[in-house]
Short mmCIF file of C-alpha atoms in Angstrom, two decimals:
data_model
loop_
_atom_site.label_atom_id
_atom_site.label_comp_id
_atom_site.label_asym_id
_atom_site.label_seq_id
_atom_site.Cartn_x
_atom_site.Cartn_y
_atom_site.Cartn_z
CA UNK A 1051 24.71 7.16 25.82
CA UNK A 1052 22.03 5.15 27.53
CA UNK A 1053 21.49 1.72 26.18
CA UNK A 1054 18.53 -0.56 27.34
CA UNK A 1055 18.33 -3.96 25.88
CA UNK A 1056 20.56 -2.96 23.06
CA UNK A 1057 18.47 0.15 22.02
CA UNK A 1058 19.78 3.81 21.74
CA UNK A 1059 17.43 5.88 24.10
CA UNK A 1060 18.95 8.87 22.96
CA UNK A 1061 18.04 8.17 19.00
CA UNK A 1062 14.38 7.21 20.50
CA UNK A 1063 13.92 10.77 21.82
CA UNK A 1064 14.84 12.32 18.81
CA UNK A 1065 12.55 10.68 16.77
CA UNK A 1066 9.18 10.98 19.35
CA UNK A 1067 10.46 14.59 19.70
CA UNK A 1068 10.28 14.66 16.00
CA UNK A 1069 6.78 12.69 15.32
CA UNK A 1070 5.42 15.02 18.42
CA UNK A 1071 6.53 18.65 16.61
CA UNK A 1072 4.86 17.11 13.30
CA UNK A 1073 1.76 15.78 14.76
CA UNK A 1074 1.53 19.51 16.58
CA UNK A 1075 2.29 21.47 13.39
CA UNK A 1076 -0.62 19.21 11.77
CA UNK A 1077 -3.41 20.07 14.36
CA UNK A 1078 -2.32 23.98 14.44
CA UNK A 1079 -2.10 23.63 10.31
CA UNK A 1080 -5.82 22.15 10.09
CA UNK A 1081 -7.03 24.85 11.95
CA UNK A 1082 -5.27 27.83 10.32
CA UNK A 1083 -5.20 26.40 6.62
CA UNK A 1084 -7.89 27.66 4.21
CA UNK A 1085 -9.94 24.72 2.73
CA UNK A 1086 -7.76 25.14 -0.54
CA UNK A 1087 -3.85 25.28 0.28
CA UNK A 1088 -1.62 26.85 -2.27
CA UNK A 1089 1.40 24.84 -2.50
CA UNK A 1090 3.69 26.59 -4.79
CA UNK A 1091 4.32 29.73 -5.55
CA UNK A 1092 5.60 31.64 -8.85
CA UNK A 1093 8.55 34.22 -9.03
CA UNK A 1094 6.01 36.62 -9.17
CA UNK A 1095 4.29 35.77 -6.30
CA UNK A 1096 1.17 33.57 -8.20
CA UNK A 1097 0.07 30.70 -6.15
CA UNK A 1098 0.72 27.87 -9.51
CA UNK A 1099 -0.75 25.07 -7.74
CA UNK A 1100 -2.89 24.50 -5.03
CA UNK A 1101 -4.29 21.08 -3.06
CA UNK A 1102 -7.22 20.28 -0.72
CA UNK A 1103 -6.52 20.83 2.84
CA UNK A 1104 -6.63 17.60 4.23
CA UNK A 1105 -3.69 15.94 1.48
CA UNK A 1106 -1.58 19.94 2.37
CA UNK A 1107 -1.74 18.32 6.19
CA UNK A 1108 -1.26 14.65 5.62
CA UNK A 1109 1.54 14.69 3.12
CA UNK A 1110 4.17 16.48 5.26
CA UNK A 1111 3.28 14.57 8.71
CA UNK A 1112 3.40 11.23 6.72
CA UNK A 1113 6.58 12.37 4.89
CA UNK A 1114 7.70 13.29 9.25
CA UNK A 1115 5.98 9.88 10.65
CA UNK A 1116 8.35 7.74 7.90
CA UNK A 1117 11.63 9.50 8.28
CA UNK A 1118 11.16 9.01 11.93
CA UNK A 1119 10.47 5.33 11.45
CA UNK A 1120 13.29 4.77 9.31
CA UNK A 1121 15.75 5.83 11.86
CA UNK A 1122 15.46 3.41 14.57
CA UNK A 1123 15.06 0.67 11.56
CA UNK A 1124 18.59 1.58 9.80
CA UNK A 1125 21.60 -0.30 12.00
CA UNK A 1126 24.04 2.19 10.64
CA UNK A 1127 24.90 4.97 12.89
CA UNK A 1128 26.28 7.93 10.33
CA UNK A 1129 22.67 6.73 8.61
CA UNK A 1130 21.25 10.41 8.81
CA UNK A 1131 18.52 9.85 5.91
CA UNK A 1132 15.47 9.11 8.21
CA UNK A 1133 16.39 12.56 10.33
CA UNK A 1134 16.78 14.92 7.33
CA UNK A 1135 13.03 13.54 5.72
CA UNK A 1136 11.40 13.67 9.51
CA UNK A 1137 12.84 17.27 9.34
CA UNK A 1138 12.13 18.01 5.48
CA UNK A 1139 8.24 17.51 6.39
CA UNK A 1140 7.98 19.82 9.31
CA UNK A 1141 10.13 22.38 7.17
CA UNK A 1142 7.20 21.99 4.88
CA UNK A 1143 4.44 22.42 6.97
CA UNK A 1144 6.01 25.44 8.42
CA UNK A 1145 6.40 27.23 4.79
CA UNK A 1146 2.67 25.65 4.30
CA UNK A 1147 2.02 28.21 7.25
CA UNK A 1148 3.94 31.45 6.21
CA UNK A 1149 2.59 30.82 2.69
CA UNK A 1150 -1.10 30.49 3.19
CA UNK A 1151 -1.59 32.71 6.26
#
């Protein structure tokens, strides 16, 4: 691993890789999204709740932006936490997509 002034380059690239496929799922969800996003979905296929466009976008990059920002943050190494929500909120965004397409 690379190590400049004592910070992980490696664990730097994940994150901006991470922020950068959230911030691009955002643009391409603001202009596929209908105004009014359903956001869950029954057993029978009823959308049960829906949300205005603009919280449908923000919610899942900000969820993305903090998981992202809580890895370089955390000084433990197995601390996997800040990866798993920065992943959670593009996972969300993408079923955002299949669902309301």
């Amino acid at each position: 691993m690379v190590f400049v002034r004592g910070v992980n380059l490696k664990k730097n690239l994940i994150n901006i890789l991470l922020v950068v496929v959230a911030i691009g799922l955002s643009v391409v969800s603001w202009f596929i999204l209908p105004d009014v996003v359903a956001v869950q979905v029954g057993v029978d296929s009823q959308v049960t709740n829906t949300m205005p466009k603009a919280l449908a976008v923000a919610i899942p990059l900000g969820v993305s932006v903090v998981g992202s920002a809580m890895n370089p943050a955390g000084k433990d190494k197995k601390n996997k936490k800040g990866y798993i929500l920065s992943v959670i909120g593009i996972v969300i965004m993408v079923l955002s997509l299949l669902f309301n397409r």
